[in-house]
Amino acid sequence: MNDVVDLREDRPTIDVGIVGAGMAGLYLIHRLRADGWSVKAIEAADDVGGTWFWNRYPGARCDIRSLDYSFSFDAELDEEWTWSEKYATQPEILRYLQHVTERFDLRRSIEFETRLEDAAWDEANERWTVTTSSGSFTCRYLVMATGCLSVPKAPDVPGIDEFDGPVYLTGRWPHEGVDFTGRRVAVIGTGSSGIQSIPLIAEQVEHLTVFQRTPNFSIPAHNGEVPEHLAASIAADRAEYRRRAREESAMGVPVDKTELFATQMTAEERNARYEAAWQEGTLAAILNVSADQATDRQANEYLAEFIRAKIRDIVDDPDTAELLSPRNHPFGTKRPCLDSGYYATYNRPNVDLVDLRSEPIETVTAGGLRTATRTFEFDDIVLATGFDAMTGAITAVDLTGRDGRRLVDEWEGGPVNYLGLGVEGFPNFFTITGPGSPSVFTNMVVSIEQHVDWIADTIADQREHGFTTIEPTETAQAGWVQHVNDLGAISLLMEADSWYVGANVPGKPRVIMPYGGGLDRYRRICDEVREHDLLGWQRGGPNGGACTDGVIRRLQPDVEIMLELMAEMNLPPLETLTPDEARDFMDAQAAMSPPGPEVGEVIDGTLPGSVGDLDYRLYRPATEGPHPLAVYYHGGGWVLGSATSDDAFCRELCNEIDAVVVSVDYRHGPEARFPAAFDDARAALWWASEHADDLGGNGTLLVAGWSAGGNQAAVVARAAADARVNEGDGPDLAGMMLVTPVTDAAARSASFTENGDGYVLTADLMEWFYDHSVDEADRSDPRISPMRGEIAGLPPTVILTAEFDPLRDEGQAFAAALEAAGVPVTHVFARGLLHTSAHAVGVLPSSAPVRSELFAATRALAHARSTTPA
Ligand code: N01
């Protein structure tokens, strides 16, 4: 420990430079000053408030209840301020922020009407040189508290400069207000700003024309007095209420997270829940009606249609109601709005709606506007066209990091950073609620407090340990960007042209910018980073540096959530059960699993095994036959499973590779030990080969399997190849598809240990499978360890291995051996997934692309012969 406060003699003028005096800047000043740092904030406006300083358009309010949308860092402040409404107006929020400013004497640390122009890292002196519109200063740390929605999008309406009358931007509204009495007004844009302002503008004007490019989902705010139950719950235990917002809530608003799936509710149940959320009038409620609405299209559509029905109820003219009904993006993929009388405004005689999709604006003219079909005359135009969100305020300034690296260049393909807090190559530089953080998906105030506290704790730690620089590592940053993208990919968010993905600004890279895992999860991650010696942060100082490098989240996010849910259920480990108990348990699990897609036909039957009949289930595609035929072996460690236990997977396999799939059973241990399973698997393949025509086969035969079933597929493929060589006859396989297969029962690879605990298939369970099914002395037999047999001559193979699978390395070794032996191999690597993930159809969205890749490669094998000219 070292309690050095300042390690250099020529102390920079300022410890921490802060850009922005909105909510984030204000709390930063307070917290850092309390920690003993010298701080200076610069602010372009002439007063505090940030967003709430600039956005003064009529109807501007918060869309998180004011009781929630307020600071919690100081209990007295929290108690002394009383909000007059459920959702406060902009003037009231600004008054609150001014009150905070005076109460904590923050103004003396802020230089107003000062705009950041550029900032450059001075490596030799370990400080930032900051140039502003009114001078320059240096600081050891630089924090961008510039807000997510602070730079209005440059007006991109053709001819807007031609207009003779006033053009108002909602995000830069005149402080003296605007009187629209008796005027003809156009509003362009129907996001939150448009939806909040249109009802009030409509009340004033002679005539209002709203130009809508995309209708948005909006629910009524039901504004009014602070709801009694909310006030009571806060009064009962304010500290606990705030703690729940901080630690247990994805949005930063205490809410009981639902675990109910809309797809599993009756229509009555669903509508009752939707109606309750509609009546509550909060984003937290409407975004939390069902656990599947953000990821499942059907679940989302139920809610979307409920809102469309409400619009039809409210709006008198059915054509207008239809135009106002969003149909080109799922609910929640653009930020939903909270309104006060928005839809009813279109029942007023002085309001018209123009659909820009059917009649785009050709040009604004001196006196109005011309669309493809009409001309309009206006006195005023209001642009509610949104912001260059999340990155706009950061890339607007020239930030130069180490070795002359410029942030605009680093972010050319989209923002990259670690935890949304720091950027590799930019030492001692932090962003508050930047891209890569939960920010705009949450109650901003709670997010801001978390960020400020994390940064303040971090630089305090720097001081305590004698470090003078800190920045993310390349590895940590790349891992975080991947994680944020993975979260985007499992949601429906990428389906909308929203500002969340930069789609509203022409030319902006289309990437998901906010972190979508929730504030509670994000907070835990940040805490874990600290607990692991600031994992992924490189620190430097006169006494040497320190770095624990690594990636904080490598599991796919939905896998992580599934593991957490499983841990909460406290299930008994399978290996502590008897085989019969384990089978009952697996049957019960299967009964709760999603059913898988429809196929053309399903037939159950029996086939002759090596010592008796075996069950099979045949899946036929809906397409016209004959088809390739795939013999499929189920998983379950040679102890569990049946011909029907991989039903959902077989259905998808059948559809996707357009082949008849025959899932066959085989005898299991401990009742029938090795080589019983092999003998049956072999018998089933020979039977299928001989009855291929009857089963609807077209002459192309494949084998496939998962886990122990993948092993079965590989060993019978060997047997078939051998039979053709040795006996001149045997099944002629066009390919095999092995999903996380067992390939060497006698070896224990590095991944067996590395992933042996905590990822569903454990090392102990694998040993339990082996012990129940094969004697130790037999484990090197190529009929259970294909890796130990002849490899050459096996059919072309598609093999899937999963990153967090104990069997990963043996699968990869088998793929390498096949390749070395000249067998064509497609290796699909399931990043961030487990042994069981790729197989679990309809359970994990992140596994779907992996299955697509697996099936595409298998389909190519299944249909290669039919497309190859004879
Ligand atoms: O901006 P937006 P906003 N020609 O980007 C349209 C927060 N906020 O200022 O969707 C014609 O959402 C554009 O059409 P399209 C909140 O997080 C909060 O309203 O791109 N139209 C869209 O309809 C919100 O999400 C509150 O097809 C053009 C609209 O303009 C975020 O700020 C209040 C156009 C822009 O909607 C942004 O909201 C206000 C063009 N050239 C804002 N360009 C609270 O309640 C754009 N549009 C707290």
PDB file of C-alpha atoms and ligand atoms in Angstrom, residues 51-52 55 57 59-64 69 87-88 93 148-149 152-158 170-171 187-197 211-216 283 328-329 334-339 356-357 361 383-389 440-441 444 497-500 503-506, ligand 1:
ATOM      1  CA  THR A  51     -30.640  17.681 -21.511  1.00  0.00           C
ATOM      2  CA  TRP A  52     -32.981  19.526 -19.188  1.00  0.00           C
ATOM      3  CA  ASN A  55     -35.024  20.475 -24.296  1.00  0.00           C
ATOM      4  CA  TYR A  57     -40.194  22.231 -26.113  1.00  0.00           C
ATOM      5  CA  GLY A  59     -44.675  19.019 -23.138  1.00  0.00           C
ATOM      6  CA  ALA A  60     -41.075  18.050 -22.347  1.00  0.00           C
ATOM      7  CA  ARG A  61     -41.105  15.716 -19.361  1.00  0.00           C
ATOM      8  CA  CYS A  62     -39.206  12.723 -18.106  1.00  0.00           C
ATOM      9  CA  ASP A  63     -40.496   9.264 -19.013  1.00  0.00           C
ATOM     10  CA  ILE A  64     -39.317   7.648 -15.787  1.00  0.00           C
ATOM     11  CA  TYR A  69     -35.648   9.878 -11.745  1.00  0.00           C
ATOM     12  CA  TYR A  87     -43.747  12.772 -14.423  1.00  0.00           C
ATOM     13  CA  ALA A  88     -42.265  16.213 -13.804  1.00  0.00           C
ATOM     14  CA  ILE A  93     -36.528  18.981 -13.370  1.00  0.00           C
ATOM     15  CA  CYS A 148     -26.392  10.339 -24.662  1.00  0.00           C
ATOM     16  CA  LEU A 149     -28.892  12.576 -26.424  1.00  0.00           C
ATOM     17  CA  PRO A 152     -29.361  17.141 -32.218  1.00  0.00           C
ATOM     18  CA  LYS A 153     -29.132  15.378 -35.532  1.00  0.00           C
ATOM     19  CA  ALA A 154     -28.187  17.821 -38.272  1.00  0.00           C
ATOM     20  CA  PRO A 155     -31.430  18.705 -40.095  1.00  0.00           C
ATOM     21  CA  ASP A 156     -31.614  16.352 -43.059  1.00  0.00           C
ATOM     22  CA  VAL A 157     -34.887  17.519 -44.541  1.00  0.00           C
ATOM     23  CA  PRO A 158     -34.326  18.615 -48.157  1.00  0.00           C
ATOM     24  CA  THR A 170     -37.063  20.440 -30.199  1.00  0.00           C
ATOM     25  CA  GLY A 171     -33.606  19.776 -28.756  1.00  0.00           C
ATOM     26  CA  VAL A 187     -44.016  19.070 -37.051  1.00  0.00           C
ATOM     27  CA  ILE A 188     -41.596  16.629 -38.655  1.00  0.00           C
ATOM     28  CA  GLY A 189     -40.809  13.578 -36.550  1.00  0.00           C
ATOM     29  CA  THR A 190     -42.831  11.355 -34.280  1.00  0.00           C
ATOM     30  CA  GLY A 191     -40.330  10.085 -31.707  1.00  0.00           C
ATOM     31  CA  SER A 192     -40.659  10.942 -28.008  1.00  0.00           C
ATOM     32  CA  SER A 193     -40.053  14.653 -28.624  1.00  0.00           C
ATOM     33  CA  GLY A 194     -42.715  14.822 -31.344  1.00  0.00           C
ATOM     34  CA  ILE A 195     -45.170  12.712 -29.375  1.00  0.00           C
ATOM     35  CA  GLN A 196     -44.771  14.852 -26.268  1.00  0.00           C
ATOM     36  CA  SER A 197     -44.997  18.195 -28.059  1.00  0.00           C
ATOM     37  CA  PHE A 211     -45.163  14.522 -40.970  1.00  0.00           C
ATOM     38  CA  GLN A 212     -44.559  10.957 -39.904  1.00  0.00           C
ATOM     39  CA  ARG A 213     -41.939   8.650 -41.380  1.00  0.00           C
ATOM     40  CA  THR A 214     -42.258   5.863 -38.820  1.00  0.00           C
ATOM     41  CA  PRO A 215     -45.098   5.500 -36.329  1.00  0.00           C
ATOM     42  CA  ASN A 216     -43.921   4.810 -32.803  1.00  0.00           C
ATOM     43  CA  LEU A 283     -42.107   2.090 -19.312  1.00  0.00           C
ATOM     44  CA  ASN A 328     -42.178  -2.185 -39.307  1.00  0.00           C
ATOM     45  CA  HIS A 329     -40.413  -2.774 -36.011  1.00  0.00           C
ATOM     46  CA  LYS A 334     -37.285   1.818 -30.734  1.00  0.00           C
ATOM     47  CA  ARG A 335     -37.715   3.540 -27.411  1.00  0.00           C
ATOM     48  CA  PRO A 336     -41.431   3.433 -26.621  1.00  0.00           C
ATOM     49  CA  CYS A 337     -43.013   6.757 -25.739  1.00  0.00           C
ATOM     50  CA  LEU A 338     -45.180   7.906 -22.878  1.00  0.00           C
ATOM     51  CA  ASP A 339     -47.772  10.398 -23.975  1.00  0.00           C
ATOM     52  CA  LEU A 356     -43.907  10.238 -45.495  1.00  0.00           C
ATOM     53  CA  ARG A 357     -43.581   6.638 -46.638  1.00  0.00           C
ATOM     54  CA  ILE A 361     -40.886  15.280 -48.727  1.00  0.00           C
ATOM     55  CA  LEU A 383     -38.060  19.555 -36.343  1.00  0.00           C
ATOM     56  CA  ALA A 384     -38.465  16.750 -33.806  1.00  0.00           C
ATOM     57  CA  THR A 385     -35.967  14.700 -35.754  1.00  0.00           C
ATOM     58  CA  GLY A 386     -33.832  13.368 -32.944  1.00  0.00           C
ATOM     59  CA  PHE A 387     -30.191  13.182 -31.970  1.00  0.00           C
ATOM     60  CA  ASP A 388     -26.813  11.866 -33.009  1.00  0.00           C
ATOM     61  CA  ALA A 389     -27.207   9.593 -30.026  1.00  0.00           C
ATOM     62  CA  VAL A 440     -30.440   4.726 -22.293  1.00  0.00           C
ATOM     63  CA  PHE A 441     -32.024   1.360 -21.532  1.00  0.00           C
ATOM     64  CA  MET A 444     -30.334   7.471 -16.413  1.00  0.00           C
ATOM     65  CA  ASP A 497     -33.820   1.430 -37.752  1.00  0.00           C
ATOM     66  CA  SER A 498     -33.430   3.099 -34.382  1.00  0.00           C
ATOM     67  CA  TRP A 499     -30.996   5.501 -32.847  1.00  0.00           C
ATOM     68  CA  TYR A 500     -29.948   2.621 -30.553  1.00  0.00           C
ATOM     69  CA  ALA A 503     -29.641   4.020 -38.032  1.00  0.00           C
ATOM     70  CA  ASN A 504     -31.199   7.485 -37.670  1.00  0.00           C
ATOM     71  CA  VAL A 505     -28.059   9.308 -38.750  1.00  0.00           C
ATOM     72  CA  PRO A 506     -27.125   8.866 -42.403  1.00  0.00           C
TER      73      PRO A 506
HETATM   74  O1  N01 B   1     -35.912  11.498 -31.567  1.00  0.00           O
HETATM   75  P1  N01 B   1     -36.224  10.102 -32.298  1.00  0.00           P
HETATM   76  P2  N01 B   1     -36.626  12.136 -30.304  1.00  0.00           P
HETATM   77  N1  N01 B   1     -37.454  13.182 -42.340  1.00  0.00           N
HETATM   78  O2  N01 B   1     -34.975   9.790 -33.046  1.00  0.00           O
HETATM   79  C1  N01 B   1     -38.091  11.347 -37.622  1.00  0.00           C
HETATM   80  C2  N01 B   1     -35.314  10.623 -25.508  1.00  0.00           C
HETATM   81  N2  N01 B   1     -36.403  11.514 -25.195  1.00  0.00           N
HETATM   82  O3  N01 B   1     -35.997  13.426 -30.053  1.00  0.00           O
HETATM   83  O4  N01 B   1     -38.220   6.868 -37.066  1.00  0.00           O
HETATM   84  C3  N01 B   1     -38.560  12.781 -41.701  1.00  0.00           C
HETATM   85  O5  N01 B   1     -36.766   9.131 -31.397  1.00  0.00           O
HETATM   86  C4  N01 B   1     -37.848   9.945 -37.220  1.00  0.00           C
HETATM   87  O6  N01 B   1     -38.375   9.060 -38.164  1.00  0.00           O
HETATM   88  P3  N01 B   1     -37.752   7.567 -38.295  1.00  0.00           P
HETATM   89  C5  N01 B   1     -35.888   9.256 -25.731  1.00  0.00           C
HETATM   90  O7  N01 B   1     -34.982   8.300 -25.304  1.00  0.00           O
HETATM   91  C6  N01 B   1     -37.030  11.305 -24.044  1.00  0.00           C
HETATM   92  O8  N01 B   1     -38.094  12.111 -30.447  1.00  0.00           O
HETATM   93  O9  N01 B   1     -36.259   7.750 -38.306  1.00  0.00           O
HETATM   94  N3  N01 B   1     -38.586  12.310 -40.455  1.00  0.00           N
HETATM   95  C7  N01 B   1     -38.563   9.928 -35.880  1.00  0.00           C
HETATM   96  O10 N01 B   1     -39.942   9.815 -36.042  1.00  0.00           O
HETATM   97  C8  N01 B   1     -36.052   9.246 -27.222  1.00  0.00           C
HETATM   98  O11 N01 B   1     -36.119   7.973 -27.792  1.00  0.00           O
HETATM   99  C9  N01 B   1     -38.081  12.036 -23.713  1.00  0.00           C
HETATM  100  O12 N01 B   1     -38.291   7.044 -39.552  1.00  0.00           O
HETATM  101  C10 N01 B   1     -37.419  12.235 -39.808  1.00  0.00           C
HETATM  102  C11 N01 B   1     -38.247  11.302 -35.329  1.00  0.00           C
HETATM  103  O13 N01 B   1     -37.955  12.104 -36.436  1.00  0.00           O
HETATM  104  C12 N01 B   1     -34.854  10.025 -27.654  1.00  0.00           C
HETATM  105  O14 N01 B   1     -34.724  11.046 -26.701  1.00  0.00           O
HETATM  106  C13 N01 B   1     -38.551  13.016 -24.553  1.00  0.00           C
HETATM  107  C14 N01 B   1     -36.224  12.642 -40.408  1.00  0.00           C
HETATM  108  C15 N01 B   1     -37.069  11.290 -34.416  1.00  0.00           C
HETATM  109  O15 N01 B   1     -37.362  10.514 -33.305  1.00  0.00           O
HETATM  110  C16 N01 B   1     -34.975  10.642 -28.998  1.00  0.00           C
HETATM  111  O16 N01 B   1     -36.277  11.162 -29.150  1.00  0.00           O
HETATM  112  C17 N01 B   1     -37.908  13.223 -25.739  1.00  0.00           C
HETATM  113  C18 N01 B   1     -36.275  13.120 -41.722  1.00  0.00           C
HETATM  114  N4  N01 B   1     -35.187  13.523 -42.359  1.00  0.00           N
HETATM  115  C19 N01 B   1     -36.826  12.463 -26.061  1.00  0.00           C
HETATM  116  N5  N01 B   1     -35.237  12.448 -39.527  1.00  0.00           N
HETATM  117  C20 N01 B   1     -38.712  11.760 -22.441  1.00  0.00           C
HETATM  118  O17 N01 B   1     -39.858  11.496 -22.387  1.00  0.00           O
HETATM  119  C21 N01 B   1     -35.799  11.946 -38.424  1.00  0.00           C
HETATM  120  N6  N01 B   1     -37.119  11.816 -38.577  1.00  0.00           N
HETATM  121  C22 N01 B   1     -37.838  11.722 -21.279  1.00  0.00           C
END
